[in-house]
């Protein structure tokens, strides 16, 4: 599933509830389904938020990330392959969220930590690709089996035509 925001980026465009994008709508739908099924299934939900900027990965929800942090100073996220051929992210935090509000707060926190830059076409253009991942575990009452699902929602970098943006470098 791919989520591309036309300008302006997500955190500037959610001023009205009706205008929210696919990521907040997905979170809302998940928690709506959790509430419908809570009588027979217990759910646990986790989120992570990865930024890919200049071919380097950064954790948008890392505790050391502050408004004054520079990307160069942040610990990088690295993709690692284990002995079974499975891929994992090193240094990417995963946060358990119990409510829709907690999940949305982490989404908005990550959005404020994104790399953005000014161009002639858009004063707050996203300069990075991001992957917001939602992991769900469900266990039916009285069952020992756990069902796991993962949803990766991708926001691609701003795609303004380069010759019109007057942007260069980063």
mmCIF file with all atom_site columns, C-alpha atoms in Angstrom:
data_model
loop_
_atom_site.group_PDB
_atom_site.id
_atom_site.type_symbol
_atom_site.label_atom_id
_atom_site.label_alt_id
_atom_site.label_comp_id
_atom_site.label_asym_id
_atom_site.label_entity_id
_atom_site.label_seq_id
_atom_site.pdbx_PDB_ins_code
_atom_site.Cartn_x
_atom_site.Cartn_y
_atom_site.Cartn_z
_atom_site.occupancy
_atom_site.B_iso_or_equiv
_atom_site.pdbx_formal_charge
_atom_site.auth_seq_id
_atom_site.auth_comp_id
_atom_site.auth_asym_id
_atom_site.auth_atom_id
_atom_site.pdbx_PDB_model_num
ATOM 1   C CA . UNK A 1 1   ? 0.000   0.000   0.000   1.00 0.00 ? 1   UNK A CA 1
ATOM 2   C CA . UNK A 1 2   ? 1.486   3.327   -0.994  1.00 0.00 ? 2   UNK A CA 1
ATOM 3   C CA . UNK A 1 3   ? 0.546   6.689   0.425   1.00 0.00 ? 3   UNK A CA 1
ATOM 4   C CA . UNK A 1 4   ? 1.747   9.743   -1.458  1.00 0.00 ? 4   UNK A CA 1
ATOM 5   C CA . UNK A 1 5   ? 0.829   13.166  -0.172  1.00 0.00 ? 5   UNK A CA 1
ATOM 6   C CA . UNK A 1 6   ? 0.497   15.927  -2.641  1.00 0.00 ? 6   UNK A CA 1
ATOM 7   C CA . UNK A 1 7   ? 1.932   19.064  -1.142  1.00 0.00 ? 7   UNK A CA 1
ATOM 8   C CA . UNK A 1 8   ? 1.777   20.149  1.597   1.00 0.00 ? 8   UNK A CA 1
ATOM 9   C CA . UNK A 1 9   ? 2.998   17.157  3.625   1.00 0.00 ? 9   UNK A CA 1
ATOM 10  C CA . UNK A 1 10  ? 0.786   15.140  5.932   1.00 0.00 ? 10  UNK A CA 1
ATOM 11  C CA . UNK A 1 11  ? 1.267   17.054  9.161   1.00 0.00 ? 11  UNK A CA 1
ATOM 12  C CA . UNK A 1 12  ? 0.224   20.326  7.547   1.00 0.00 ? 12  UNK A CA 1
ATOM 13  C CA . UNK A 1 13  ? -2.779  18.866  5.724   1.00 0.00 ? 13  UNK A CA 1
ATOM 14  C CA . UNK A 1 14  ? -4.658  17.331  8.655   1.00 0.00 ? 14  UNK A CA 1
ATOM 15  C CA . UNK A 1 15  ? -6.189  20.522  9.923   1.00 0.00 ? 15  UNK A CA 1
ATOM 16  C CA . UNK A 1 16  ? -9.674  19.163  9.336   1.00 0.00 ? 16  UNK A CA 1
ATOM 17  C CA . UNK A 1 17  ? -10.756 15.648  10.317  1.00 0.00 ? 17  UNK A CA 1
ATOM 18  C CA . UNK A 1 18  ? -12.379 15.086  6.913   1.00 0.00 ? 18  UNK A CA 1
ATOM 19  C CA . UNK A 1 19  ? -9.046  15.880  5.196   1.00 0.00 ? 19  UNK A CA 1
ATOM 20  C CA . UNK A 1 20  ? -6.951  13.309  7.040   1.00 0.00 ? 20  UNK A CA 1
ATOM 21  C CA . UNK A 1 21  ? -4.840  10.991  4.898   1.00 0.00 ? 21  UNK A CA 1
ATOM 22  C CA . UNK A 1 22  ? -4.722  7.243   4.485   1.00 0.00 ? 22  UNK A CA 1
ATOM 23  C CA . UNK A 1 23  ? -2.441  6.631   7.491   1.00 0.00 ? 23  UNK A CA 1
ATOM 24  C CA . UNK A 1 24  ? -4.745  8.258   10.088  1.00 0.00 ? 24  UNK A CA 1
ATOM 25  C CA . UNK A 1 25  ? -7.744  6.628   8.371   1.00 0.00 ? 25  UNK A CA 1
ATOM 26  C CA . UNK A 1 26  ? -6.030  3.207   8.573   1.00 0.00 ? 26  UNK A CA 1
ATOM 27  C CA . UNK A 1 27  ? -5.321  3.679   12.274  1.00 0.00 ? 27  UNK A CA 1
ATOM 28  C CA . UNK A 1 28  ? -8.924  4.700   12.880  1.00 0.00 ? 28  UNK A CA 1
ATOM 29  C CA . UNK A 1 29  ? -10.262 1.687   10.976  1.00 0.00 ? 29  UNK A CA 1
ATOM 30  C CA . UNK A 1 30  ? -8.009  -0.722  12.882  1.00 0.00 ? 30  UNK A CA 1
ATOM 31  C CA . UNK A 1 31  ? -9.138  0.516   16.288  1.00 0.00 ? 31  UNK A CA 1
ATOM 32  C CA . UNK A 1 32  ? -12.758 0.484   15.144  1.00 0.00 ? 32  UNK A CA 1
ATOM 33  C CA . UNK A 1 33  ? -12.345 -3.193  14.237  1.00 0.00 ? 33  UNK A CA 1
ATOM 34  C CA . UNK A 1 34  ? -10.564 -3.920  17.533  1.00 0.00 ? 34  UNK A CA 1
ATOM 35  C CA . UNK A 1 35  ? -13.539 -2.458  19.410  1.00 0.00 ? 35  UNK A CA 1
ATOM 36  C CA . UNK A 1 36  ? -16.048 -4.509  17.385  1.00 0.00 ? 36  UNK A CA 1
ATOM 37  C CA . UNK A 1 37  ? -14.176 -7.746  18.124  1.00 0.00 ? 37  UNK A CA 1
ATOM 38  C CA . UNK A 1 38  ? -13.038 -7.112  21.702  1.00 0.00 ? 38  UNK A CA 1
ATOM 39  C CA . UNK A 1 39  ? -15.536 -9.569  23.188  1.00 0.00 ? 39  UNK A CA 1
ATOM 40  C CA . UNK A 1 40  ? -13.737 -12.585 21.686  1.00 0.00 ? 40  UNK A CA 1
ATOM 41  C CA . UNK A 1 41  ? -10.245 -11.358 20.711  1.00 0.00 ? 41  UNK A CA 1
ATOM 42  C CA . UNK A 1 42  ? -7.473  -9.529  22.552  1.00 0.00 ? 42  UNK A CA 1
ATOM 43  C CA . UNK A 1 43  ? -5.327  -7.274  20.379  1.00 0.00 ? 43  UNK A CA 1
ATOM 44  C CA . UNK A 1 44  ? -1.889  -5.738  20.818  1.00 0.00 ? 44  UNK A CA 1
ATOM 45  C CA . UNK A 1 45  ? -0.770  -3.048  18.409  1.00 0.00 ? 45  UNK A CA 1
ATOM 46  C CA . UNK A 1 46  ? 2.738   -1.690  17.775  1.00 0.00 ? 46  UNK A CA 1
ATOM 47  C CA . UNK A 1 47  ? 4.052   1.066   15.496  1.00 0.00 ? 47  UNK A CA 1
ATOM 48  C CA . UNK A 1 48  ? 7.376   2.226   14.107  1.00 0.00 ? 48  UNK A CA 1
ATOM 49  C CA . UNK A 1 49  ? 8.265   5.124   11.807  1.00 0.00 ? 49  UNK A CA 1
ATOM 50  C CA . UNK A 1 50  ? 11.301  4.930   9.505   1.00 0.00 ? 50  UNK A CA 1
ATOM 51  C CA . UNK A 1 51  ? 12.644  7.814   7.436   1.00 0.00 ? 51  UNK A CA 1
ATOM 52  C CA . UNK A 1 52  ? 14.838  7.209   4.379   1.00 0.00 ? 52  UNK A CA 1
ATOM 53  C CA . UNK A 1 53  ? 16.809  10.346  3.588   1.00 0.00 ? 53  UNK A CA 1
ATOM 54  C CA . UNK A 1 54  ? 19.742  10.448  1.169   1.00 0.00 ? 54  UNK A CA 1
ATOM 55  C CA . UNK A 1 55  ? 19.851  6.639   1.227   1.00 0.00 ? 55  UNK A CA 1
ATOM 56  C CA . UNK A 1 56  ? 20.209  6.549   5.029   1.00 0.00 ? 56  UNK A CA 1
ATOM 57  C CA . UNK A 1 57  ? 17.614  5.325   7.530   1.00 0.00 ? 57  UNK A CA 1
ATOM 58  C CA . UNK A 1 58  ? 16.523  7.245   10.648  1.00 0.00 ? 58  UNK A CA 1
ATOM 59  C CA . UNK A 1 59  ? 14.052  6.430   13.423  1.00 0.00 ? 59  UNK A CA 1
ATOM 60  C CA . UNK A 1 60  ? 11.483  9.250   13.560  1.00 0.00 ? 60  UNK A CA 1
ATOM 61  C CA . UNK A 1 61  ? 10.302  8.049   16.987  1.00 0.00 ? 61  UNK A CA 1
ATOM 62  C CA . UNK A 1 62  ? 13.735  7.724   18.611  1.00 0.00 ? 62  UNK A CA 1
ATOM 63  C CA . UNK A 1 63  ? 13.851  9.252   22.072  1.00 0.00 ? 63  UNK A CA 1
ATOM 64  C CA . UNK A 1 64  ? 16.944  11.297  21.221  1.00 0.00 ? 64  UNK A CA 1
ATOM 65  C CA . UNK A 1 65  ? 15.063  12.967  18.338  1.00 0.00 ? 65  UNK A CA 1
ATOM 66  C CA . UNK A 1 66  ? 14.227  16.567  19.300  1.00 0.00 ? 66  UNK A CA 1
ATOM 67  C CA . UNK A 1 67  ? 13.195  19.650  17.368  1.00 0.00 ? 67  UNK A CA 1
ATOM 68  C CA . UNK A 1 68  ? 16.802  20.851  17.389  1.00 0.00 ? 68  UNK A CA 1
ATOM 69  C CA . UNK A 1 69  ? 18.308  17.479  16.352  1.00 0.00 ? 69  UNK A CA 1
ATOM 70  C CA . UNK A 1 70  ? 20.238  17.328  13.123  1.00 0.00 ? 70  UNK A CA 1
ATOM 71  C CA . UNK A 1 71  ? 19.935  14.154  11.047  1.00 0.00 ? 71  UNK A CA 1
ATOM 72  C CA . UNK A 1 72  ? 23.713  13.878  10.870  1.00 0.00 ? 72  UNK A CA 1
ATOM 73  C CA . UNK A 1 73  ? 23.779  13.515  14.674  1.00 0.00 ? 73  UNK A CA 1
ATOM 74  C CA . UNK A 1 74  ? 21.065  10.843  14.823  1.00 0.00 ? 74  UNK A CA 1
ATOM 75  C CA . UNK A 1 75  ? 21.794  7.144   15.147  1.00 0.00 ? 75  UNK A CA 1
ATOM 76  C CA . UNK A 1 76  ? 21.195  5.447   11.809  1.00 0.00 ? 76  UNK A CA 1
ATOM 77  C CA . UNK A 1 77  ? 18.798  2.571   11.227  1.00 0.00 ? 77  UNK A CA 1
ATOM 78  C CA . UNK A 1 78  ? 20.423  -0.318  9.390   1.00 0.00 ? 78  UNK A CA 1
ATOM 79  C CA . UNK A 1 79  ? 18.797  -3.266  7.632   1.00 0.00 ? 79  UNK A CA 1
ATOM 80  C CA . UNK A 1 80  ? 20.312  -6.567  8.718   1.00 0.00 ? 80  UNK A CA 1
ATOM 81  C CA . UNK A 1 81  ? 19.789  -10.108 7.430   1.00 0.00 ? 81  UNK A CA 1
ATOM 82  C CA . UNK A 1 82  ? 19.705  -12.991 9.905   1.00 0.00 ? 82  UNK A CA 1
ATOM 83  C CA . UNK A 1 83  ? 20.952  -16.559 9.337   1.00 0.00 ? 83  UNK A CA 1
ATOM 84  C CA . UNK A 1 84  ? 17.484  -17.608 8.074   1.00 0.00 ? 84  UNK A CA 1
ATOM 85  C CA . UNK A 1 85  ? 17.405  -14.921 5.378   1.00 0.00 ? 85  UNK A CA 1
ATOM 86  C CA . UNK A 1 86  ? 14.937  -12.696 7.242   1.00 0.00 ? 86  UNK A CA 1
ATOM 87  C CA . UNK A 1 87  ? 15.523  -8.954  7.253   1.00 0.00 ? 87  UNK A CA 1
ATOM 88  C CA . UNK A 1 88  ? 15.344  -6.788  10.403  1.00 0.00 ? 88  UNK A CA 1
ATOM 89  C CA . UNK A 1 89  ? 15.992  -3.145  11.187  1.00 0.00 ? 89  UNK A CA 1
ATOM 90  C CA . UNK A 1 90  ? 18.705  -2.391  13.723  1.00 0.00 ? 90  UNK A CA 1
ATOM 91  C CA . UNK A 1 91  ? 18.095  0.774   15.823  1.00 0.00 ? 91  UNK A CA 1
ATOM 92  C CA . UNK A 1 92  ? 14.431  1.149   14.811  1.00 0.00 ? 92  UNK A CA 1
ATOM 93  C CA . UNK A 1 93  ? 12.200  1.556   17.870  1.00 0.00 ? 93  UNK A CA 1
ATOM 94  C CA . UNK A 1 94  ? 8.845   -0.208  18.112  1.00 0.00 ? 94  UNK A CA 1
ATOM 95  C CA . UNK A 1 95  ? 6.174   1.322   20.349  1.00 0.00 ? 95  UNK A CA 1
ATOM 96  C CA . UNK A 1 96  ? 3.141   -0.443  21.777  1.00 0.00 ? 96  UNK A CA 1
ATOM 97  C CA . UNK A 1 97  ? -0.011  1.647   21.372  1.00 0.00 ? 97  UNK A CA 1
ATOM 98  C CA . UNK A 1 98  ? -3.180  0.853   23.292  1.00 0.00 ? 98  UNK A CA 1
ATOM 99  C CA . UNK A 1 99  ? -5.468  3.458   21.743  1.00 0.00 ? 99  UNK A CA 1
ATOM 100 C CA . UNK A 1 100 ? -6.087  5.200   18.446  1.00 0.00 ? 100 UNK A CA 1
ATOM 101 C CA . UNK A 1 101 ? -5.020  8.460   20.090  1.00 0.00 ? 101 UNK A CA 1
ATOM 102 C CA . UNK A 1 102 ? -1.633  7.019   21.130  1.00 0.00 ? 102 UNK A CA 1
ATOM 103 C CA . UNK A 1 103 ? -1.002  5.756   17.586  1.00 0.00 ? 103 UNK A CA 1
ATOM 104 C CA . UNK A 1 104 ? -1.970  9.105   16.044  1.00 0.00 ? 104 UNK A CA 1
ATOM 105 C CA . UNK A 1 105 ? 0.214   10.996  18.521  1.00 0.00 ? 105 UNK A CA 1
ATOM 106 C CA . UNK A 1 106 ? 3.229   8.904   17.461  1.00 0.00 ? 106 UNK A CA 1
ATOM 107 C CA . UNK A 1 107 ? 2.386   9.467   13.794  1.00 0.00 ? 107 UNK A CA 1
ATOM 108 C CA . UNK A 1 108 ? 2.236   13.230  14.343  1.00 0.00 ? 108 UNK A CA 1
ATOM 109 C CA . UNK A 1 109 ? 5.435   13.175  16.435  1.00 0.00 ? 109 UNK A CA 1
ATOM 110 C CA . UNK A 1 110 ? 7.248   11.358  13.638  1.00 0.00 ? 110 UNK A CA 1
ATOM 111 C CA . UNK A 1 111 ? 5.889   13.783  11.052  1.00 0.00 ? 111 UNK A CA 1
ATOM 112 C CA . UNK A 1 112 ? 7.308   16.732  12.967  1.00 0.00 ? 112 UNK A CA 1
ATOM 113 C CA . UNK A 1 113 ? 10.727  15.015  12.932  1.00 0.00 ? 113 UNK A CA 1
ATOM 114 C CA . UNK A 1 114 ? 10.765  14.539  9.137   1.00 0.00 ? 114 UNK A CA 1
ATOM 115 C CA . UNK A 1 115 ? 13.290  16.213  6.867   1.00 0.00 ? 115 UNK A CA 1
ATOM 116 C CA . UNK A 1 116 ? 11.543  18.968  4.933   1.00 0.00 ? 116 UNK A CA 1
ATOM 117 C CA . UNK A 1 117 ? 12.865  21.743  2.755   1.00 0.00 ? 117 UNK A CA 1
ATOM 118 C CA . UNK A 1 118 ? 11.636  24.794  0.948   1.00 0.00 ? 118 UNK A CA 1
ATOM 119 C CA . UNK A 1 119 ? 11.265  24.883  -2.823  1.00 0.00 ? 119 UNK A CA 1
ATOM 120 C CA . UNK A 1 120 ? 9.767   27.477  -5.168  1.00 0.00 ? 120 UNK A CA 1
ATOM 121 C CA . UNK A 1 121 ? 6.673   25.265  -5.524  1.00 0.00 ? 121 UNK A CA 1
ATOM 122 C CA . UNK A 1 122 ? 6.223   24.184  -1.901  1.00 0.00 ? 122 UNK A CA 1
ATOM 123 C CA . UNK A 1 123 ? 7.565   25.817  1.262   1.00 0.00 ? 123 UNK A CA 1
ATOM 124 C CA . UNK A 1 124 ? 7.388   22.580  3.250   1.00 0.00 ? 124 UNK A CA 1
ATOM 125 C CA . UNK A 1 125 ? 8.194   19.810  0.788   1.00 0.00 ? 125 UNK A CA 1
ATOM 126 C CA . UNK A 1 126 ? 9.065   16.388  2.219   1.00 0.00 ? 126 UNK A CA 1
ATOM 127 C CA . UNK A 1 127 ? 12.646  15.544  1.328   1.00 0.00 ? 127 UNK A CA 1
ATOM 128 C CA . UNK A 1 128 ? 12.493  11.915  2.426   1.00 0.00 ? 128 UNK A CA 1
ATOM 129 C CA . UNK A 1 129 ? 10.603  8.679   2.007   1.00 0.00 ? 129 UNK A CA 1
ATOM 130 C CA . UNK A 1 130 ? 8.932   7.343   5.159   1.00 0.00 ? 130 UNK A CA 1
ATOM 131 C CA . UNK A 1 131 ? 7.465   4.014   6.207   1.00 0.00 ? 131 UNK A CA 1
ATOM 132 C CA . UNK A 1 132 ? 4.902   3.979   9.018   1.00 0.00 ? 132 UNK A CA 1
ATOM 133 C CA . UNK A 1 133 ? 4.513   0.344   10.122  1.00 0.00 ? 133 UNK A CA 1
ATOM 134 C CA . UNK A 1 134 ? 1.595   -1.007  12.134  1.00 0.00 ? 134 UNK A CA 1
ATOM 135 C CA . UNK A 1 135 ? 2.014   -4.473  13.643  1.00 0.00 ? 135 UNK A CA 1
ATOM 136 C CA . UNK A 1 136 ? -1.013  -6.241  15.103  1.00 0.00 ? 136 UNK A CA 1
ATOM 137 C CA . UNK A 1 137 ? -1.199  -9.374  17.245  1.00 0.00 ? 137 UNK A CA 1
ATOM 138 C CA . UNK A 1 138 ? -4.560  -10.975 17.913  1.00 0.00 ? 138 UNK A CA 1
ATOM 139 C CA . UNK A 1 139 ? -5.423  -13.823 20.259  1.00 0.00 ? 139 UNK A CA 1
ATOM 140 C CA . UNK A 1 140 ? -8.914  -15.297 20.530  1.00 0.00 ? 140 UNK A CA 1
ATOM 141 C CA . UNK A 1 141 ? -10.149 -15.835 24.051  1.00 0.00 ? 141 UNK A CA 1
ATOM 142 C CA . UNK A 1 142 ? -9.264  -19.356 25.190  1.00 0.00 ? 142 UNK A CA 1
ATOM 143 C CA . UNK A 1 143 ? -6.817  -19.957 22.335  1.00 0.00 ? 143 UNK A CA 1
ATOM 144 C CA . UNK A 1 144 ? -3.058  -20.382 22.499  1.00 0.00 ? 144 UNK A CA 1
ATOM 145 C CA . UNK A 1 145 ? -2.484  -19.318 18.904  1.00 0.00 ? 145 UNK A CA 1
ATOM 146 C CA . UNK A 1 146 ? -1.568  -15.759 17.959  1.00 0.00 ? 146 UNK A CA 1
ATOM 147 C CA . UNK A 1 147 ? -2.258  -14.160 14.588  1.00 0.00 ? 147 UNK A CA 1
ATOM 148 C CA . UNK A 1 148 ? 0.231   -11.508 13.508  1.00 0.00 ? 148 UNK A CA 1
ATOM 149 C CA . UNK A 1 149 ? -0.193  -8.939  10.753  1.00 0.00 ? 149 UNK A CA 1
ATOM 150 C CA . UNK A 1 150 ? 1.945   -6.090  9.524   1.00 0.00 ? 150 UNK A CA 1
ATOM 151 C CA . UNK A 1 151 ? 0.883   -3.079  7.473   1.00 0.00 ? 151 UNK A CA 1
ATOM 152 C CA . UNK A 1 152 ? 3.545   -0.851  5.895   1.00 0.00 ? 152 UNK A CA 1
ATOM 153 C CA . UNK A 1 153 ? 2.277   2.572   4.820   1.00 0.00 ? 153 UNK A CA 1
ATOM 154 C CA . UNK A 1 154 ? 4.707   4.461   2.605   1.00 0.00 ? 154 UNK A CA 1
ATOM 155 C CA . UNK A 1 155 ? 4.913   8.220   2.092   1.00 0.00 ? 155 UNK A CA 1
ATOM 156 C CA . UNK A 1 156 ? 7.173   9.088   -0.819  1.00 0.00 ? 156 UNK A CA 1
ATOM 157 C CA . UNK A 1 157 ? 9.330   12.209  -0.964  1.00 0.00 ? 157 UNK A CA 1
ATOM 158 C CA . UNK A 1 158 ? 7.959   15.322  -2.603  1.00 0.00 ? 158 UNK A CA 1
ATOM 159 C CA . UNK A 1 159 ? 7.955   14.886  -6.349  1.00 0.00 ? 159 UNK A CA 1
ATOM 160 C CA . UNK A 1 160 ? 7.874   18.469  -7.584  1.00 0.00 ? 160 UNK A CA 1
ATOM 161 C CA . UNK A 1 161 ? 9.588   18.806  -10.934 1.00 0.00 ? 161 UNK A CA 1
ATOM 162 C CA . UNK A 1 162 ? 13.213  19.524  -10.123 1.00 0.00 ? 162 UNK A CA 1
ATOM 163 C CA . UNK A 1 163 ? 13.683  22.272  -12.720 1.00 0.00 ? 163 UNK A CA 1
ATOM 164 C CA . UNK A 1 164 ? 10.708  24.189  -11.272 1.00 0.00 ? 164 UNK A CA 1
ATOM 165 C CA . UNK A 1 165 ? 11.720  23.895  -7.625  1.00 0.00 ? 165 UNK A CA 1
ATOM 166 C CA . UNK A 1 166 ? 15.080  25.646  -7.756  1.00 0.00 ? 166 UNK A CA 1
ATOM 167 C CA . UNK A 1 167 ? 16.269  23.111  -5.199  1.00 0.00 ? 167 UNK A CA 1
ATOM 168 C CA . UNK A 1 168 ? 19.780  21.754  -5.087  1.00 0.00 ? 168 UNK A CA 1
ATOM 169 C CA . UNK A 1 169 ? 21.730  19.363  -2.903  1.00 0.00 ? 169 UNK A CA 1
ATOM 170 C CA . UNK A 1 170 ? 19.746  18.200  0.109   1.00 0.00 ? 170 UNK A CA 1
#
